Amino acid sequence: MPEAMELAFEERGSGPVLVFIHGFPFDRTMWIPQLAGLAKIRTCVAVDLRGHGLSEDRDPGDYSFDLFADDVAATLDTLKVQEADVCGLSMGGYVAFSMWRRHRDRVRSLILIDTKAEADSDEARAGREATADLVAKEGMGVLHEKLGPKLVGGNPSQDVIDRVQAMFTATSPEIAAADSLAMRDRTDSTPDLPTIDVPVLWLHGEEDQLMPLAGAEASAKEIPGARFVSIPKAGHVASMENPDAVNDAIADFLPAKLPKA
Ligand code: MLT
């Protein structure tokens, strides 16, 4: 596996660190509403996974969720923090599960948004290869036409539609292909669910077309004591579509003061 690297990030606020990990094929800018809304309770740090946003695109032939998790841990080292609240949306949730497997001493709590614990089925794995081929041959615009409408709920704002499109087109086809193959090969996190013994908040858009609510709720039940909150008026990118509901749920979940270590 390649060496871990420090990621580019945007930081806002003060206090304990809450790190945000974006979905596919996005970047740190998807978390603008969370940085704005939660900076009063945490140091909010939104990272760009390698190859995305402002992070260097090292080793795209070798992407994996273990590597992405190591990159986030290396970035916590840069920030000189031992522990963080870790929040990931969709592909970012896959990174969060890998953080739990590889760096659990760095995870103070987990906030999982519109993600899933299961590995890909054979059909989904074939779909990842098709996506990698598609972007290599036809570029990100075509992937956006295909996937973009499935990422939002029934009545998305024009701003969310535009921001989703901007992130698709800002991502290089090579990186989107590398992510797809990493998602194809990711570990099944379902056996980890009962082992998670830090506080967990699972948020899920009620209109998520990619990852149905019922499956997410069933997975959350496997995590001892996890809190599950469905987010109305939101699809797969719930934190962008209904940021107030997401921010309120996160603020309600995170303790105002941390227990002394
Ligand atoms: C994402 O939003 O990160 C992706 O839809 C995740 C996936 O395709 O599994």
Coordinates of C-alpha atoms and ligand atoms in Angstrom, one line a residue:
M1 CA 0.0 0.0 0.0
P2 CA 1.3 3.5 -0.7
E3 CA 2.3 5.8 2.1
A4 CA -0.3 7.9 3.9
M5 CA -0.3 11.6 3.0
E6 CA -1.6 14.7 4.6
L7 CA -4.8 15.9 3.0
A8 CA -5.9 19.4 2.1
F9 CA -8.6 20.7 4.4
E10 CA -10.7 23.6 5.3
E11 CA -11.1 24.5 9.0
R12 CA -13.5 26.6 10.8
G13 CA -14.4 27.1 14.5
S14 CA -12.8 26.2 17.7
G15 CA -12.9 23.4 20.3
P16 CA -12.6 19.6 19.7
V17 CA -12.2 18.5 16.1
L18 CA -15.0 17.2 14.0
V19 CA -13.7 15.9 10.7
F20 CA -15.9 15.7 7.6
I21 CA -15.3 13.2 4.8
H22 CA -17.0 13.8 1.5
G23 CA -18.8 11.3 -0.8
F24 CA -18.2 10.4 -4.4
P25 CA -17.3 12.2 -6.6
F26 CA -17.2 15.3 -4.4
D27 CA -14.8 17.4 -2.3
R28 CA -14.7 19.3 0.9
T29 CA -17.0 22.1 -0.4
M30 CA -20.0 19.8 0.1
W31 CA -19.7 20.6 3.8
I32 CA -19.9 24.4 3.6
P33 CA -23.3 24.4 5.4
Q34 CA -21.9 22.3 8.2
L35 CA -18.7 24.4 8.6
A36 CA -21.0 27.5 8.8
G37 CA -23.5 25.9 11.2
L38 CA -21.3 23.9 13.5
A39 CA -18.2 26.0 14.0
K40 CA -19.7 27.3 17.2
I41 CA -19.4 23.9 18.8
R42 CA -16.5 22.2 17.2
T43 CA -13.4 22.9 15.1
C44 CA -14.9 21.7 11.9
V45 CA -12.3 20.2 9.4
A46 CA -13.5 19.2 6.0
V47 CA -10.9 17.2 4.1
D48 CA -10.4 16.6 0.4
L49 CA -9.7 12.9 -0.1
R50 CA -6.6 12.3 -2.2
G51 CA -7.0 13.4 -5.8
H52 CA -10.1 15.5 -4.9
G53 CA -10.3 19.3 -4.4
L54 CA -7.0 20.6 -3.4
S55 CA -5.4 17.3 -2.3
E56 CA -2.6 15.9 -4.3
D57 CA -3.5 13.0 -6.7
R58 CA -0.8 10.6 -5.6
D59 CA -1.0 6.8 -6.4
P60 CA -4.4 6.7 -8.2
G61 CA -3.6 3.2 -9.3
D62 CA -3.7 2.1 -5.7
Y63 CA -6.6 3.6 -4.0
S64 CA -8.3 1.8 -1.1
F65 CA -10.3 2.7 1.9
D66 CA -7.5 1.6 4.1
L67 CA -5.3 4.2 2.4
F68 CA -8.0 6.9 2.7
A69 CA -8.4 6.1 6.4
D70 CA -4.6 6.4 6.9
D71 CA -4.7 9.7 5.1
V72 CA -7.3 11.1 7.5
A73 CA -5.3 9.8 10.4
A74 CA -2.2 11.5 9.0
T75 CA -4.2 14.7 8.7
L76 CA -5.2 14.5 12.3
D77 CA -1.5 14.2 13.1
T78 CA -0.9 17.4 11.2
L79 CA -3.6 19.0 13.3
K80 CA -2.0 17.6 16.4
V81 CA -5.1 16.0 17.6
Q82 CA -5.4 12.4 18.9
E83 CA -9.1 12.0 18.6
A84 CA -11.9 13.5 16.5
D85 CA -15.6 13.1 15.9
V86 CA -15.6 11.5 12.4
C87 CA -18.4 12.3 10.0
G88 CA -18.7 10.7 6.6
L89 CA -21.3 10.8 3.9
S90 CA -21.7 7.8 1.6
M91 CA -18.2 7.0 0.3
G92 CA -17.0 9.2 3.3
G93 CA -18.9 6.7 5.5
Y94 CA -16.9 3.9 4.0
V95 CA -13.8 5.8 5.0
A96 CA -15.2 6.3 8.5
F97 CA -15.8 2.5 8.8
S98 CA -12.2 2.0 7.8
M99 CA -11.1 4.5 10.4
W100 CA -12.9 2.4 12.9
R101 CA -11.1 -0.8 11.8
R102 CA -7.6 0.8 11.6
H103 CA -7.5 3.8 13.8
R104 CA -10.2 3.4 16.4
D105 CA -8.2 5.2 19.1
R106 CA -8.6 8.3 16.9
V107 CA -12.4 8.1 16.7
R108 CA -14.3 9.8 19.5
S109 CA -17.7 9.4 17.8
L110 CA -19.0 8.5 14.4
I111 CA -21.6 10.4 12.4
L112 CA -22.7 8.4 9.4
I113 CA -24.8 10.0 6.7
D114 CA -26.5 8.3 3.8
T115 CA -24.0 5.4 3.8
K116 CA -24.1 1.7 4.1
A117 CA -22.0 -1.0 5.8
E118 CA -22.4 -3.8 3.2
A119 CA -19.8 -4.5 0.6
D120 CA -20.8 -4.4 -3.1
S121 CA -22.8 -7.3 -4.6
D122 CA -21.4 -8.9 -7.7
E123 CA -23.7 -6.8 -9.8
A124 CA -22.6 -3.6 -8.0
R125 CA -19.0 -4.6 -8.5
A126 CA -19.5 -4.9 -12.2
G127 CA -21.2 -1.5 -12.1
R128 CA -18.1 0.0 -10.6
E129 CA -16.0 -1.3 -13.5
A130 CA -18.6 0.1 -15.9
T131 CA -18.3 3.5 -14.2
A132 CA -14.5 3.5 -14.4
D133 CA -14.7 2.7 -18.1
L134 CA -17.4 5.3 -18.7
V135 CA -15.5 8.2 -17.1
A136 CA -12.3 7.1 -18.8
K137 CA -13.9 7.1 -22.2
E138 CA -16.6 9.8 -21.9
G139 CA -15.7 12.0 -19.0
M140 CA -17.4 13.3 -15.9
G141 CA -20.3 15.1 -17.7
V142 CA -21.8 11.8 -18.8
L143 CA -21.5 10.3 -15.3
H144 CA -23.2 13.4 -13.9
E145 CA -26.1 13.0 -16.4
K146 CA -26.5 9.4 -15.3
L147 CA -25.9 9.7 -11.5
G148 CA -26.7 13.3 -10.6
P149 CA -30.5 13.0 -10.6
K150 CA -30.3 9.9 -8.3
L151 CA -28.3 11.8 -5.7
V152 CA -31.0 14.2 -4.7
G153 CA -34.5 13.9 -3.4
G154 CA -37.8 14.8 -5.1
N155 CA -37.5 18.6 -4.9
P156 CA -33.9 19.7 -4.8
S157 CA -33.0 23.4 -4.9
Q158 CA -31.2 24.8 -7.9
D159 CA -28.3 25.6 -5.6
V160 CA -27.9 22.0 -4.6
I161 CA -28.2 20.8 -8.2
D162 CA -25.5 23.3 -9.3
R163 CA -23.1 22.5 -6.5
V164 CA -23.4 18.8 -7.2
Q165 CA -22.7 19.3 -10.9
A166 CA -19.8 21.6 -10.1
M167 CA -18.2 18.9 -7.9
F168 CA -18.6 16.2 -10.5
T169 CA -17.0 18.3 -13.2
A170 CA -14.2 19.4 -10.9
T171 CA -13.2 15.8 -10.3
S172 CA -10.9 14.2 -12.8
P173 CA -12.0 11.1 -14.6
E174 CA -8.9 9.3 -13.5
I175 CA -9.7 9.9 -9.8
A176 CA -13.4 9.0 -10.2
A177 CA -12.3 5.7 -11.8
A178 CA -9.8 5.1 -9.0
D179 CA -12.5 5.7 -6.4
S180 CA -14.9 3.4 -8.2
L181 CA -12.4 0.6 -8.1
A182 CA -11.7 1.2 -4.5
M183 CA -15.5 1.1 -3.8
R184 CA -15.7 -2.2 -5.8
D185 CA -13.0 -3.7 -3.5
R186 CA -14.1 -2.3 -0.2
T187 CA -14.4 -4.5 2.9
D188 CA -17.8 -5.5 4.3
S189 CA -18.3 -3.4 7.4
T190 CA -21.3 -5.3 8.7
P191 CA -19.3 -7.5 11.0
D192 CA -17.8 -4.3 12.6
L193 CA -21.2 -2.8 13.5
P194 CA -21.6 -4.6 16.8
T195 CA -18.0 -3.8 17.8
I196 CA -18.5 0.0 17.6
D197 CA -18.5 1.2 21.2
V198 CA -18.2 5.0 20.7
P199 CA -21.4 7.1 20.3
V200 CA -22.9 6.8 16.8
L201 CA -25.3 9.1 15.0
W202 CA -26.7 7.7 11.7
L203 CA -28.5 10.3 9.5
H204 CA -30.3 9.3 6.4
G205 CA -32.3 11.3 3.8
E206 CA -35.9 10.0 3.7
E207 CA -35.8 10.2 -0.1
D208 CA -32.4 8.6 -0.7
Q209 CA -32.8 6.7 -4.0
L210 CA -29.3 5.1 -3.9
M211 CA -29.4 3.7 -0.4
P212 CA -32.9 3.0 1.0
L213 CA -33.7 4.3 4.4
A214 CA -34.9 0.9 5.7
G215 CA -31.5 -0.8 5.1
A216 CA -29.7 2.0 6.8
E217 CA -32.0 1.9 9.8
A218 CA -31.5 -1.9 10.1
S219 CA -27.7 -1.4 10.0
A220 CA -27.8 1.3 12.7
K221 CA -29.7 -1.1 14.9
E222 CA -26.7 -3.4 14.8
I223 CA -24.6 -0.7 16.5
P224 CA -25.1 -0.7 20.3
G225 CA -26.8 2.5 21.4
A226 CA -26.7 4.1 17.9
R227 CA -29.0 7.0 17.3
F228 CA -30.8 7.0 13.9
V229 CA -32.5 10.1 12.6
S230 CA -34.2 10.3 9.2
I231 CA -33.8 13.6 7.4
P232 CA -37.0 14.9 5.7
K233 CA -36.9 16.7 2.3
A234 CA -33.6 15.1 1.4
G235 CA -32.2 12.4 -0.8
H236 CA -28.7 11.0 -0.8
V237 CA -26.8 14.2 -0.2
A238 CA -28.9 15.0 2.9
S239 CA -26.3 17.4 4.5
M240 CA -26.5 19.6 1.4
E241 CA -30.3 19.3 0.9
N242 CA -31.5 19.8 4.4
P243 CA -28.5 21.3 6.3
D244 CA -30.6 22.7 9.1
A245 CA -32.0 19.3 10.0
V246 CA -28.6 17.7 9.7
N247 CA -26.8 20.4 11.7
D248 CA -29.5 20.3 14.5
A249 CA -29.2 16.5 14.8
I250 CA -25.4 16.7 15.0
A251 CA -25.4 19.6 17.5
D252 CA -27.9 17.6 19.6
F253 CA -25.8 14.5 19.4
L254 CA -22.4 15.9 20.3
P255 CA -21.8 16.6 23.9
A256 CA -21.2 20.3 24.7
K257 CA -18.3 19.3 27.0
L258 CA -16.1 16.3 26.6
P259 CA -15.4 14.0 29.5
K260 CA -11.8 14.3 30.7
A261 CA -9.6 11.6 29.3
Ligands
MLT1 C1 -21.3 8.3 -2.8 O1 -22.3 9.2 -2.7 O2 -20.3 8.5 -2.2 C2 -21.5 7.1 -3.6 O3 -22.8 7.1 -4.1 C3 -21.2 5.9 -2.9 C4 -21.4 4.6 -3.7 O4 -21.6 4.7 -4.9 O5 -21.4 3.5 -3.1

